[in-house]
Structure formats: structure tokens, C-alpha cells
Amino acid sequence: MTAQTAAQAKERLYLFDTTLRDGAQTAGIEFSLEDKISVTALLERLGVDYVEGGYPGANVIDDQFFTECRTRDAVFTAFGMTKRAGRSVGNDPGVQATLNAVSDAACFVGKSSSHQVKVALGISLEENLENLRETVEATVAAGKEALVDCEHFFDGYKSDPDYALSFVRTALDAGARWVVLCDTNGGTMPSEVAAIVGEVSKVVPGDHLGIHAHDDTGQAVANTLAAVAAGVRQIQGTLNGIGERCGNANLITLIPTLALKPGFADRFEIGVSSEQLADLTSISRAFDDLLNRAPARQSPYVGTSAFATKAGIHASALAKDFSTYEHVPPELVGNERNIMVSQQAGKSNLLAALKRHGIELGKDDPRLERLLRTVKEREARGYSYDGADASFFILAHGVLGTLPEFFDVESYRTSVERRHNARGEQVVVTEAVVKIRIGDQLLMSVAEGNGPVNALDLAMRKDLGVFSTRIADLELVDFKVRILDGGTGAVTRVLVESRDGTGERWYTIGVNTNIIDASFEALYESITYKLMKSEAA
Amino acid sequence: MTAQTAAQAKERLYLFDTTLRDGAQTAGIEFSLEDKISVTALLERLGVDYVEGGYPGANVIDDQFFTECRTRDAVFTAFGMTKRAGRSVGNDPGVQATLNAVSDAACFVGKSSSHQVKVALGISLEENLENLRETVEATVAAGKEALVDCEHFFDGYKSDPDYALSFVRTALDAGARWVVLCDTNGGTMPSEVAAIVGEVSKVVPGDHLGIHAHDDTGQAVANTLAAVAAGVRQIQGTLNGIGERCGNANLITLIPTLALKPGFADRFEIGVSSEQLADLTSISRAFDDLLNRAPARQSPYVGTSAFATKAGIHASALAKDFSTYEHVPPELVGNERNIMVSQQAGKSNLLAALKRHGIELGKDDPRLERLLRTVKEREARGYSYDGADASFFILAHGVLGTLPEFFDVESYRTSVERRHNARGEQVVVTEAVVKIRIGDQLLMSVAEGNGPVNALDLAMRKDLGVFSTRIADLELVDFKVRILDGGTGAVTRVLVESRDGTGERWYTIGVNTNIIDASFEALYESITYKLMKSEAA
């Protein structure tokens, strides 16, 4: 069999993204219309087959979003609930809102658990099937592809398999393209998913079945893969696994497994090309940027730690053979190998880290030995360059003698005073003064802040003379403090995360017994990095 | 069969925690000696069977940690590598460091993949088995329980099952109590784990087999459960799933599944009691506090969103029947339902917390409602009482009107100045001044410190008049700072850990945009708690 016919023999798996619908149930996440448009663009870049854009009729933003078709390549899908009992489809405003939305497909959710129909809806089991049938028929009549989400399917199947199956059959008989088995509570085990999907597949063709899993036992990905192995051909999930409670199945994790792992890559084909797969890390991080949150370092495949190695013993083995500690090559998913500079590390780690920063040194360059000693000496004092690459960059240039001196802070002073004011009210006054020298020029600035580090940061950036315009788009994103060894007399480590208009983020570190002086160091290095970066540009 | 005999018929599963060893490989995490002692206390609270404390000989902190036995109930375990080729066990400093550590057990890692033995070690396959055999025999001879981690077991088994099995058999024949199958790269699928463990179980008794899974495909939990279903009886994992790359199997997720879910709860028994299970959420959050990071909201079982429901299609069904959208009752794992109608759940949590502090209130006491409102209002501002029990104690007494007023800080001032001294050297001068009123007495103190919080702490405790002797043995153990929401302008949360001569430790919290004022609040409450404690004594 040639490679081509082997590829042709693979079965097609369809990816259905519900980031904009079920993902919008995530605590703390609210999408604006602009957000929804941006997320749709990310989903098309990724190559999913279906984009579920929201729930028309549920809120104004979803209504606005469905005034035009927002996708070119994916099937643009509106969500809704099957019609209520006691009224016709034509008189059900919810169903009409979904059907009247501009979309290629409509996905309706209905209860497939007889217990839920009785408890939550309080209607007869037959009425529930009738509501489903009429809703699907109306969708087909409206010229749209019909999908049905079977709510509480697995719990329903366990207590009443006949009813759960009759729900699936009713949907298919009425013309649904896909019937999606939902683990609504998220508590089903992979072995149960495999067994139940296996039973369902005996009576329903698998290429009409989908899976919708939640992560309440940390197994949304495993449940999804178990369902695929047992017969389903559509996968519902979200970007970075956002969603109600513990989240939905994470498409960013599932896609590389489907594309690369034995048992899946050899049996199935997905709509994501290898070029799109190599864009995965970038898409995942862009989505976190859009949500204004730091990407999870430990995320499978795409996290900054996903291909990171700290141990010295592993690092030297890695140098011999990358496959030793990597289950897939990071470049396939657009991520990179990250050999961290830390206590255990040796020269090979350091060379790799330098190379990542565009600094090429020979293995026997004496400066390498000097840099290694400096790193180890500083780490013994509490520095940690694992998570502070901009400070490592500055340290390396310092040791190599290639660090520019942009400005010098001659002195600073911060004060915090809590006292009663003239009206007897308790007030806290916080102030910082800095004296900065740039060449012959002495610049003095003073600022108040809501804390001493904030005041110092404001005072330092208030006037940097000729450099002021070059740091105009510098922004402090996060500020973390860790006390090493314990006690207020101990050493303080400060980690500052910065960002600029290009979207690049960098991390600088300061270590001192004095939290203010540690913060000063990290702030100073962040500004220096930004100036070096803008010089190179 | 009675309930008792059913329980007796259950097989025992053993939990092996490697937070302090493999977890220490996490990017950005470095444990101090104090941290290690605190984590061990958390693990004993949780009820794990084995605590792997670290790698003696690898670094100074691990050496210090193994100078005494740190556990009472768990098997205290030291980690090491099997002896090197070309030297005897007695002449291998690594093996000796592990065997000489104060511990109940020693866990040695060796390569069980013939490919890895050749590529990474460059020794013969038989030499590798001999190294393993001698190391295990020396462990048994030293009177310790022997465990063996089979590195690269699953990848090794796939390419050379005979060698992988001979590695397992050699370990057992030499006297190992447990042989642990490691998915070192983390890329193995649950179906593969199930198949391979099934094969191994045919030739090795399952009650000698363990599983060590990594989360590189988001399936560490599923792989672990698949291995248990296929026969292993020891589970290795970490608190909150920390660990190299994407992390280890998360014990906090696994434990409730093992304790509550069909297929596991009915077949197996674990060392975690239902009371310990109800402490799970609190332990998970205390560990994140110790790591100085925000708990992941979406964590299975223990996340603040794990039982949260956003108002929407689910709201009315939830009001009718909580089980509709909850796979387990949140109180079993010490978490709480987080929806509009959840006031009731909050009250029972609060009553339990008060009882823990010796404060008994009736369920309908109106002060309970007032305290609940106060706690919720303060938590919305950034306070977190999960990890700050002394501050909760003080808050409760404040709301109940039973808080003594020992002393009042009328004003304080801290300053940090960095400048050049008369000799042109750069110096940093840090100073704090406090004015304290006790009755009619006004006490003024000034202190220098190596940071503003240290100076403030020293100045406050320098002279407390009549109370001075009562705080003489008060000691600050740790001081943690977390910036909520990000940026130097954001809210700062300070957590202070204190200790006194009785060995009791307590935690106080302060929240403010100003780090100094937040620290002041936590320091003030620590002293107040100590004075209340010494009053009651």
C-alpha cells in the first residue's frame, strides 16, 4: 500500500469548537463582540471544522455576533434549546432565534436522561422526544445542518439505556447530521465512556456520533480519546480547555495527540494540517493573551515547561538524544526545547540558553566557564534564572562585556508613613525620589504610589531623558515576591513580568534582603532589557 | 455479605508522594528546608502512605532534610540512582548517600529500556541488571524497604519487552518491595498502559507493582487509573500535579476518584479517611500558598470553580436538585458549591471552622450570618482565610465582640534609602519608627532592618511594655507576598507564619495596595494572636 492510499484509507475526525458557547460559561470570562471575532479568527487559523459561535437570543452580544456569517472555512453554528412543550416550533422564540441567526448549522441541546426529563422538565418522556423531533425537522427545513447535544447522556444511559438510545435515534431519524453524547456533569470514567459508546455504536453509525466531555475528574481528554477509539467521529472541545466548572475537553491538547500518536494518527485524519499544528503553541498563547492571563506553564504540548528540563542528569542525556526525555519533537507543535539554567545545570544547558538568546559561543570559550561560575554563585545567593530570561540575557552580556550602560541611578529613597492627619483620619503616604544620571545630565523625579515599589517604578520611568520615548510602551504586567529561607530577615526574590507594544513578555529578577532594593534591581533590568531590545530593532 | 466484610474484601492501594523529589524538578519551584518540613506536615495530614523526601547527596537542602526522620505515619523514603558500573555499592558515593540518609525506605531509579541503557549509559545490558541487583540487595541489607523506579518502562517495553520484564524480575528477586513502572516521557496512552500492565501482571504479582505517570498528553490521571484497573497497587504522584515538564499525576485529583467513584471505591481501600478527604481542598490550597501561587480555579474537585455554576440554563435545574450538575457532593472533598443559592453551604463550612477554633455557635445565631457576610466581603477584597487561621480567629472574635484590645499602633514610618556614603560607597539604609499606645502609656521605638518589613517588625516588638515578656518567644518563620491581579499598582496579599516556644505555628494575613501596610496588618495580628493565646494559657 502506498503512503497515499494509506492516507486515503484513514477515517475523518471532525473538530467542533465550543469556546464561544460552552467556554463562555467559564467563571471570570466574558467575551465582547470584538473578542468573539478575534477568537473565530484563531479557530480558523487552527483549522477546526465547526465553530459554535454562541446562543442567539440569550444575550445582546450573541445576537450581534450572528448578524453575519463569521467564518469562511468552518461550519458556523448557532446553539439553542429544543422547543418547549405546549407550543409549536414556530411559536417558540428560543428556537426561532437560533434558526433565524445567520449560520450554516444549528446545534440544539435536549435532555436524554429520563430522570432529568422528569425532575428538571416535569414533562412526559414522549413529549420530550416530540420536542426534539420537531426542532430537528424545523432545522433541516430551514436548510441548515442539524446537530443535537444529548445532555446528561452517560448518566442517563446508566440508569435508563433504552430512553437514552431512543433520544439518539429520534434525533437521527428526524435528520440530524450529528448526535453528540454529553458527559454533562463530567464525572464519567474513560472505561464507562468506552463501554457505553461501544453499545451505542452497535445501533447507530459512529460517523454520526460526537463526544462532549468535561474535566471534573481530570479526564476530559482521556474520555474524548476513549470515545473516539470506541466509535465517535466528532469531538467537541475548547481552546485551552476553558469551560464551566473544571472546563471542557482541551482541543489544544487533543489535536497533537490525534495528529501524532499511535492508535490515532495512523487511523484518523483531522482538518488540521502539519503547518497548522506547528502554529498550535502560538495560537494557544494568543488566546491566553486575549483573555489577559498568563499561559499555564505546564500545559501539555504548548506550555513553556512542556519541553523544559531542569535536571543536570537529564540535560546531558538530552544532548545525546533528544528523544530520551521528549515524547514528541517540540517543533511539530511550534514549541521549543527549554533547557533551564539552574543549580544542577552544566555547560550544555548554558550553551543552549545562550543560543536561544542569539549569543553563539564555542564550547571551549573561557567566558563560558566564567558565566557558569557567575550563574552558580548568583543562584546560591537566591537568584533563579529558570523564569527570568531577560535577567539572564543581561547577565550574559555583562560577563561577555557587551552590556551597554544606558543610565545610572545615583540614589533613590522610598518612604511609607501611616499616621493621623489633621482631621484625625488615619492616612498612609507613600513616596519615592530618584536621581538618575544619563551622561552629564542629572534627572530628579518624585512620585507618590499606592505602595513603595509602585512609587519607585513611577519615579524611575517618569523622566528617562533621551530614552523616554523608547520605553513609552513598556508595561509592568506582574510582580511576584518570594521570601527565601523564611522570616522577615530573610532574602527576598522579586520577579517582574513586563510587556511592550509588540506583545513580547520578559521576566527580570532581583534578590536582596531588602524587598525595595530587590524590586529596584528587577525594575532597572526590565528597563535595560527594553532599551537593548529597541536598540537592536 | 455485611458492610464490614465487604470493606475487608477490598484491596489496599498505596499512595506514594514524590512532591519533594520529582515535584522539585518543576520549573520555578525550589523548596527550602522549611518548605520541605511544611510539605511533609501537609502530606501526613492528607494521609499518604509514602513520602519521598528528596535525593540525599544531590544538594545541601536534601542532605539537611535527611538528618532525621521527618514523618510519623508515612514511610519516609530517600531517592537515589542505582550504582554505577565499575565500582562496588560500597564505593558508590551516590548509593551510600541514599543508604546513609535517615529514612525507612530507599527508592532507586534504574533504566529498564535496553535502548536507553545502550544510548544513555553505554554499558552492557547485563551490567545494568547487576547494578540494580546489588543496589537493591544493599538496601535490604541496610534494613530498609527497597523500591525501584523503572525509568522509561513503557517505551522500553514497547521496543524490548523481554529486557523490561527482566529488569522488573531482577528487582523483585533481589528483594524490592515495590517495582514502579515509569512513563518517564509522559507520552504513553491509557490504552497502552492498560495493555502493558496487563502483560506484566501475568508474570509479576500486582501487589508489588506501582505506576509513575506524567502529564505530557494531559492523561497522567487516566494513565494512573488505567494501571490500577490493570493490576498495580501503588500510585506515585504529587500535590497539585507539580513536576517536571507538564507535571506528575495529581494525587489531589486521584484521591477523590479512588475514594468515591464506581470501579475504584467499591474495589479498593486507600489510607485517606473520609475526614482527611474532607480536608482535601484546604490541603491543596495550603500547598499553593506555600508555593506562593494562586490556586488554579478549574482544578478537579478542589478548584474554586469546580462546583461553580454561572447563572444560565443550569440555574433552575440546580435549584431543584443539586445532583443535576454535580458529579460528587462538594462537601465530601471540603469544597463548596458556588452559586447564587449557596449561603447555606457557606454556613456549615463556617460553623466547622469556628468549632476548630473552639468557638461554638448555634446554626441560627444571627452573628453567624454577620460573620459570613464579613468573610465574603473581605474575600472579595483579596483576603483568603483558607491559609490564615489565626487571622480568621481574630476576625471571628472581632465580629462576635470578644476581641481584646491589647495595644494600639498610633503611627509608624518606614524608609529605605540607597545612596553613596561619605567614602563614595553605595549603601542602603532602612529604618522604621513606631508609636504604640498601651492604656495611658506611649511607647516609641526605632529600629534598623535589612528591609522595611524587618525594620517594622523589630520596631514593633522592641518594647510592648507589660506585654513584652509574653511575646519573648514569638518568632517569625516565614513571610510570603502575593500580588493579586498583577502590576505594581495591584493589591498585595501578605501571609506571615509565626511560631513560639510551644512549637505551635500560626498564620496571619494582610491585604492592601501598599505592601508595607499589608505587612503591618499581618504582623499586628500575629502579635495579637500570640497575646490571646498566652492569655488563655
PDB file of C-alpha atoms in Angstrom, chain B residues 16-204:
ATOM      1  CA  PHE B  16       3.406   7.327  47.213  1.00  0.00           C
ATOM      2  CA  ASP B  17       4.011  11.062  47.200  1.00  0.00           C
ATOM      3  CA  THR B  18       7.000  12.465  45.299  1.00  0.00           C
ATOM      4  CA  THR B  19       6.233  16.188  45.636  1.00  0.00           C
ATOM      5  CA  LEU B  20       9.548  16.763  47.396  1.00  0.00           C
ATOM      6  CA  ARG B  21      11.597  14.779  44.874  1.00  0.00           C
ATOM      7  CA  ASP B  22      10.125  14.681  41.354  1.00  0.00           C
ATOM      8  CA  GLY B  23       7.994  17.718  42.194  1.00  0.00           C
ATOM      9  CA  ALA B  24      11.194  19.623  42.948  1.00  0.00           C
ATOM     10  CA  GLN B  25      12.022  19.301  39.225  1.00  0.00           C
ATOM     11  CA  THR B  26       9.217  21.764  38.424  1.00  0.00           C
ATOM     12  CA  ALA B  27      10.403  24.874  36.604  1.00  0.00           C
ATOM     13  CA  GLY B  28      10.330  27.807  39.018  1.00  0.00           C
ATOM     14  CA  ILE B  29       9.946  25.737  42.198  1.00  0.00           C
ATOM     15  CA  GLU B  30      12.766  25.486  44.743  1.00  0.00           C
ATOM     16  CA  PHE B  31      11.992  24.102  48.199  1.00  0.00           C
ATOM     17  CA  SER B  32      13.810  25.466  51.233  1.00  0.00           C
ATOM     18  CA  LEU B  33      14.338  23.226  54.250  1.00  0.00           C
ATOM     19  CA  GLU B  34      11.415  24.965  55.988  1.00  0.00           C
ATOM     20  CA  ASP B  35       9.262  24.347  52.905  1.00  0.00           C
ATOM     21  CA  LYS B  36      10.122  20.654  52.969  1.00  0.00           C
ATOM     22  CA  ILE B  37       9.123  20.374  56.601  1.00  0.00           C
ATOM     23  CA  SER B  38       5.826  22.167  55.921  1.00  0.00           C
ATOM     24  CA  VAL B  39       5.032  19.985  52.877  1.00  0.00           C
ATOM     25  CA  THR B  40       5.709  16.831  54.888  1.00  0.00           C
ATOM     26  CA  ALA B  41       3.211  18.010  57.504  1.00  0.00           C
ATOM     27  CA  LEU B  42       0.621  18.559  54.752  1.00  0.00           C
ATOM     28  CA  LEU B  43       1.260  15.062  53.363  1.00  0.00           C
ATOM     29  CA  GLU B  44       0.781  13.486  56.778  1.00  0.00           C
ATOM     30  CA  ARG B  45      -2.431  15.489  57.191  1.00  0.00           C
ATOM     31  CA  LEU B  46      -3.572  14.096  53.840  1.00  0.00           C
ATOM     32  CA  GLY B  47      -2.758  10.513  54.774  1.00  0.00           C
ATOM     33  CA  VAL B  48      -0.403   9.319  52.038  1.00  0.00           C
ATOM     34  CA  ASP B  49       1.472   6.054  52.692  1.00  0.00           C
ATOM     35  CA  TYR B  50       4.922   7.079  51.442  1.00  0.00           C
ATOM     36  CA  VAL B  51       6.707  10.436  51.493  1.00  0.00           C
ATOM     37  CA  GLU B  52       9.674  10.628  49.143  1.00  0.00           C
ATOM     38  CA  GLY B  53      11.616  13.444  50.749  1.00  0.00           C
ATOM     39  CA  GLY B  54      14.359  14.082  48.218  1.00  0.00           C
ATOM     40  CA  TYR B  55      17.677  12.967  46.816  1.00  0.00           C
ATOM     41  CA  PRO B  56      20.392  12.875  49.517  1.00  0.00           C
ATOM     42  CA  GLY B  57      23.764  13.785  48.120  1.00  0.00           C
ATOM     43  CA  ALA B  58      22.277  15.870  45.309  1.00  0.00           C
ATOM     44  CA  ASN B  59      22.173  19.171  47.181  1.00  0.00           C
ATOM     45  CA  VAL B  60      22.667  20.664  50.631  1.00  0.00           C
ATOM     46  CA  ILE B  61      18.994  21.086  51.460  1.00  0.00           C
ATOM     47  CA  ASP B  62      18.183  17.443  50.774  1.00  0.00           C
ATOM     48  CA  ASP B  63      21.154  16.424  52.917  1.00  0.00           C
ATOM     49  CA  GLN B  64      19.855  18.551  55.801  1.00  0.00           C
ATOM     50  CA  PHE B  65      16.355  17.183  55.362  1.00  0.00           C
ATOM     51  CA  PHE B  66      17.512  13.578  55.826  1.00  0.00           C
ATOM     52  CA  THR B  67      19.371  14.151  59.096  1.00  0.00           C
ATOM     53  CA  GLU B  68      16.291  12.928  60.998  1.00  0.00           C
ATOM     54  CA  CYS B  69      13.101  11.034  60.227  1.00  0.00           C
ATOM     55  CA  ARG B  70      10.539  13.646  59.208  1.00  0.00           C
ATOM     56  CA  THR B  71       7.387  11.501  59.283  1.00  0.00           C
ATOM     57  CA  ARG B  72       5.472   9.586  61.916  1.00  0.00           C
ATOM     58  CA  ASP B  73       2.745   7.812  59.952  1.00  0.00           C
ATOM     59  CA  ALA B  74       4.142   7.616  56.428  1.00  0.00           C
ATOM     60  CA  VAL B  75       7.093   5.579  55.187  1.00  0.00           C
ATOM     61  CA  PHE B  76       9.877   8.157  54.901  1.00  0.00           C
ATOM     62  CA  THR B  77      11.739   7.485  51.665  1.00  0.00           C
ATOM     63  CA  ALA B  78      15.059   8.643  50.226  1.00  0.00           C
ATOM     64  CA  PHE B  79      15.671   8.652  46.471  1.00  0.00           C
ATOM     65  CA  GLY B  80      18.825   7.697  44.610  1.00  0.00           C
ATOM     66  CA  MET B  81      20.239   6.173  41.445  1.00  0.00           C
ATOM     67  CA  THR B  82      21.295   2.533  41.193  1.00  0.00           C
ATOM     68  CA  LYS B  83      25.033   2.112  41.486  1.00  0.00           C
ATOM     69  CA  ARG B  84      27.330   2.924  38.590  1.00  0.00           C
ATOM     70  CA  ALA B  85      29.150   0.271  36.616  1.00  0.00           C
ATOM     71  CA  GLY B  86      32.775  -0.382  37.501  1.00  0.00           C
ATOM     72  CA  ARG B  87      32.543   0.206  41.230  1.00  0.00           C
ATOM     73  CA  SER B  88      31.074  -1.642  44.176  1.00  0.00           C
ATOM     74  CA  VAL B  89      27.988  -0.464  46.061  1.00  0.00           C
ATOM     75  CA  GLY B  90      30.252   0.379  48.992  1.00  0.00           C
ATOM     76  CA  ASN B  91      32.363   2.632  46.795  1.00  0.00           C
ATOM     77  CA  ASP B  92      29.483   4.384  45.074  1.00  0.00           C
ATOM     78  CA  PRO B  93      29.079   7.721  46.901  1.00  0.00           C
ATOM     79  CA  GLY B  94      25.583   8.269  45.439  1.00  0.00           C
ATOM     80  CA  VAL B  95      24.213   4.951  46.668  1.00  0.00           C
ATOM     81  CA  GLN B  96      25.905   5.444  50.031  1.00  0.00           C
ATOM     82  CA  ALA B  97      24.395   8.914  50.451  1.00  0.00           C
ATOM     83  CA  THR B  98      20.933   7.428  49.911  1.00  0.00           C
ATOM     84  CA  LEU B  99      21.512   4.434  52.180  1.00  0.00           C
ATOM     85  CA  ASN B 100      23.087   6.528  54.940  1.00  0.00           C
ATOM     86  CA  ALA B 101      20.213   9.018  54.967  1.00  0.00           C
ATOM     87  CA  VAL B 102      17.828   8.721  57.921  1.00  0.00           C
ATOM     88  CA  SER B 103      14.837   7.016  56.239  1.00  0.00           C
ATOM     89  CA  ASP B 104      12.548   3.972  56.410  1.00  0.00           C
ATOM     90  CA  ALA B 105      12.859   3.173  52.735  1.00  0.00           C
ATOM     91  CA  ALA B 106      15.044   3.876  49.718  1.00  0.00           C
ATOM     92  CA  CYS B 107      13.762   4.214  46.166  1.00  0.00           C
ATOM     93  CA  PHE B 108      16.375   3.701  43.442  1.00  0.00           C
ATOM     94  CA  VAL B 109      15.870   4.558  39.804  1.00  0.00           C
ATOM     95  CA  GLY B 110      17.377   2.468  37.027  1.00  0.00           C
ATOM     96  CA  LYS B 111      16.943   2.232  33.287  1.00  0.00           C
ATOM     97  CA  SER B 112      14.572  -0.545  32.203  1.00  0.00           C
ATOM     98  CA  SER B 113      14.774   0.257  28.481  1.00  0.00           C
ATOM     99  CA  SER B 114      17.523  -1.612  26.661  1.00  0.00           C
ATOM    100  CA  HIS B 115      17.760   1.242  24.150  1.00  0.00           C
ATOM    101  CA  GLN B 116      18.369   3.742  26.977  1.00  0.00           C
ATOM    102  CA  VAL B 117      20.948   1.508  28.642  1.00  0.00           C
ATOM    103  CA  LYS B 118      22.917   1.473  25.397  1.00  0.00           C
ATOM    104  CA  VAL B 119      22.429   5.117  24.368  1.00  0.00           C
ATOM    105  CA  ALA B 120      22.499   6.972  27.675  1.00  0.00           C
ATOM    106  CA  LEU B 121      24.630   4.689  29.882  1.00  0.00           C
ATOM    107  CA  GLY B 122      26.789   2.940  27.315  1.00  0.00           C
ATOM    108  CA  ILE B 123      27.118  -0.205  29.443  1.00  0.00           C
ATOM    109  CA  SER B 124      26.072  -3.780  28.772  1.00  0.00           C
ATOM    110  CA  LEU B 125      22.507  -4.888  29.476  1.00  0.00           C
ATOM    111  CA  GLU B 126      23.744  -7.468  31.991  1.00  0.00           C
ATOM    112  CA  GLU B 127      25.889  -4.888  33.831  1.00  0.00           C
ATOM    113  CA  ASN B 128      22.801  -2.717  34.216  1.00  0.00           C
ATOM    114  CA  LEU B 129      20.885  -5.623  35.816  1.00  0.00           C
ATOM    115  CA  GLU B 130      23.850  -6.355  38.065  1.00  0.00           C
ATOM    116  CA  ASN B 131      23.970  -2.723  39.226  1.00  0.00           C
ATOM    117  CA  LEU B 132      20.271  -2.944  40.048  1.00  0.00           C
ATOM    118  CA  ARG B 133      20.601  -6.273  41.879  1.00  0.00           C
ATOM    119  CA  GLU B 134      23.497  -5.141  44.066  1.00  0.00           C
ATOM    120  CA  THR B 135      21.841  -1.833  44.924  1.00  0.00           C
ATOM    121  CA  VAL B 136      18.580  -3.485  45.997  1.00  0.00           C
ATOM    122  CA  GLU B 137      20.416  -6.150  47.985  1.00  0.00           C
ATOM    123  CA  ALA B 138      22.423  -3.454  49.795  1.00  0.00           C
ATOM    124  CA  THR B 139      19.184  -1.626  50.610  1.00  0.00           C
ATOM    125  CA  VAL B 140      17.637  -4.739  52.110  1.00  0.00           C
ATOM    126  CA  ALA B 141      20.886  -5.463  53.996  1.00  0.00           C
ATOM    127  CA  ALA B 142      20.729  -1.920  55.407  1.00  0.00           C
ATOM    128  CA  GLY B 143      17.361  -2.835  56.924  1.00  0.00           C
ATOM    129  CA  LYS B 144      15.364  -0.594  54.637  1.00  0.00           C
ATOM    130  CA  GLU B 145      12.340  -1.182  52.469  1.00  0.00           C
ATOM    131  CA  ALA B 146      13.530  -1.188  48.848  1.00  0.00           C
ATOM    132  CA  LEU B 147      11.659   0.398  45.949  1.00  0.00           C
ATOM    133  CA  VAL B 148      12.749   0.546  42.329  1.00  0.00           C
ATOM    134  CA  ASP B 149      11.635   3.127  39.746  1.00  0.00           C
ATOM    135  CA  CYS B 150      11.871   1.566  36.285  1.00  0.00           C
ATOM    136  CA  GLU B 151      12.793   4.523  34.130  1.00  0.00           C
ATOM    137  CA  HIS B 152      11.402   4.553  30.565  1.00  0.00           C
ATOM    138  CA  PHE B 153       9.484   1.357  31.346  1.00  0.00           C
ATOM    139  CA  PHE B 154       6.639   1.731  28.832  1.00  0.00           C
ATOM    140  CA  ASP B 155       8.795   2.909  25.937  1.00  0.00           C
ATOM    141  CA  GLY B 156      11.293   0.209  26.874  1.00  0.00           C
ATOM    142  CA  TYR B 157       8.610  -2.474  26.974  1.00  0.00           C
ATOM    143  CA  LYS B 158       7.330  -1.475  23.537  1.00  0.00           C
ATOM    144  CA  SER B 159      10.738  -1.918  21.921  1.00  0.00           C
ATOM    145  CA  ASP B 160      12.129  -4.761  24.055  1.00  0.00           C
ATOM    146  CA  PRO B 161       9.584  -6.399  26.382  1.00  0.00           C
ATOM    147  CA  ASP B 162      11.919  -9.173  27.475  1.00  0.00           C
ATOM    148  CA  TYR B 163      14.541  -6.798  28.826  1.00  0.00           C
ATOM    149  CA  ALA B 164      11.964  -4.572  30.540  1.00  0.00           C
ATOM    150  CA  LEU B 165      10.488  -7.631  32.238  1.00  0.00           C
ATOM    151  CA  SER B 166      13.883  -8.968  33.257  1.00  0.00           C
ATOM    152  CA  PHE B 167      14.599  -5.611  34.916  1.00  0.00           C
ATOM    153  CA  VAL B 168      11.369  -5.938  36.927  1.00  0.00           C
ATOM    154  CA  ARG B 169      12.131  -9.534  37.871  1.00  0.00           C
ATOM    155  CA  THR B 170      15.709  -8.729  38.901  1.00  0.00           C
ATOM    156  CA  ALA B 171      14.438  -6.027  41.255  1.00  0.00           C
ATOM    157  CA  LEU B 172      11.873  -8.335  42.836  1.00  0.00           C
ATOM    158  CA  ASP B 173      14.254 -11.261  43.116  1.00  0.00           C
ATOM    159  CA  ALA B 174      16.782  -9.006  44.864  1.00  0.00           C
ATOM    160  CA  GLY B 175      14.148  -8.151  47.462  1.00  0.00           C
ATOM    161  CA  ALA B 176      12.402  -4.975  46.285  1.00  0.00           C
ATOM    162  CA  ARG B 177       9.034  -4.428  47.960  1.00  0.00           C
ATOM    163  CA  TRP B 178       7.772  -2.342  45.050  1.00  0.00           C
ATOM    164  CA  VAL B 179       8.711  -2.102  41.405  1.00  0.00           C
ATOM    165  CA  VAL B 180       7.354   1.077  39.890  1.00  0.00           C
ATOM    166  CA  LEU B 181       6.577   1.295  36.166  1.00  0.00           C
ATOM    167  CA  CYS B 182       7.507   4.797  34.989  1.00  0.00           C
ATOM    168  CA  ASP B 183       6.175   6.603  31.949  1.00  0.00           C
ATOM    169  CA  THR B 184       9.236   8.837  32.029  1.00  0.00           C
ATOM    170  CA  ASN B 185       8.495  10.786  28.820  1.00  0.00           C
ATOM    171  CA  GLY B 186       4.800  11.009  29.637  1.00  0.00           C
ATOM    172  CA  GLY B 187       3.729  10.156  26.104  1.00  0.00           C
ATOM    173  CA  THR B 188       2.045   6.795  26.656  1.00  0.00           C
ATOM    174  CA  MET B 189      -1.707   6.429  26.028  1.00  0.00           C
ATOM    175  CA  PRO B 190      -4.057   4.892  28.666  1.00  0.00           C
ATOM    176  CA  SER B 191      -4.867   2.001  26.315  1.00  0.00           C
ATOM    177  CA  GLU B 192      -1.139   1.221  26.055  1.00  0.00           C
ATOM    178  CA  VAL B 193      -0.686   1.440  29.819  1.00  0.00           C
ATOM    179  CA  ALA B 194      -3.624  -0.929  30.320  1.00  0.00           C
ATOM    180  CA  ALA B 195      -2.276  -3.439  27.800  1.00  0.00           C
ATOM    181  CA  ILE B 196       1.324  -3.389  29.059  1.00  0.00           C
ATOM    182  CA  VAL B 197       0.425  -3.507  32.773  1.00  0.00           C
ATOM    183  CA  GLY B 198      -1.899  -6.399  31.915  1.00  0.00           C
ATOM    184  CA  GLU B 199       1.022  -8.280  30.373  1.00  0.00           C
ATOM    185  CA  VAL B 200       3.355  -7.512  33.292  1.00  0.00           C
ATOM    186  CA  SER B 201       0.692  -8.570  35.815  1.00  0.00           C
ATOM    187  CA  LYS B 202       0.638 -12.005  34.234  1.00  0.00           C
ATOM    188  CA  VAL B 203       4.185 -12.660  35.423  1.00  0.00           C
ATOM    189  CA  VAL B 204       4.559 -10.359  38.470  1.00  0.00           C
TER     190      VAL B 204
END
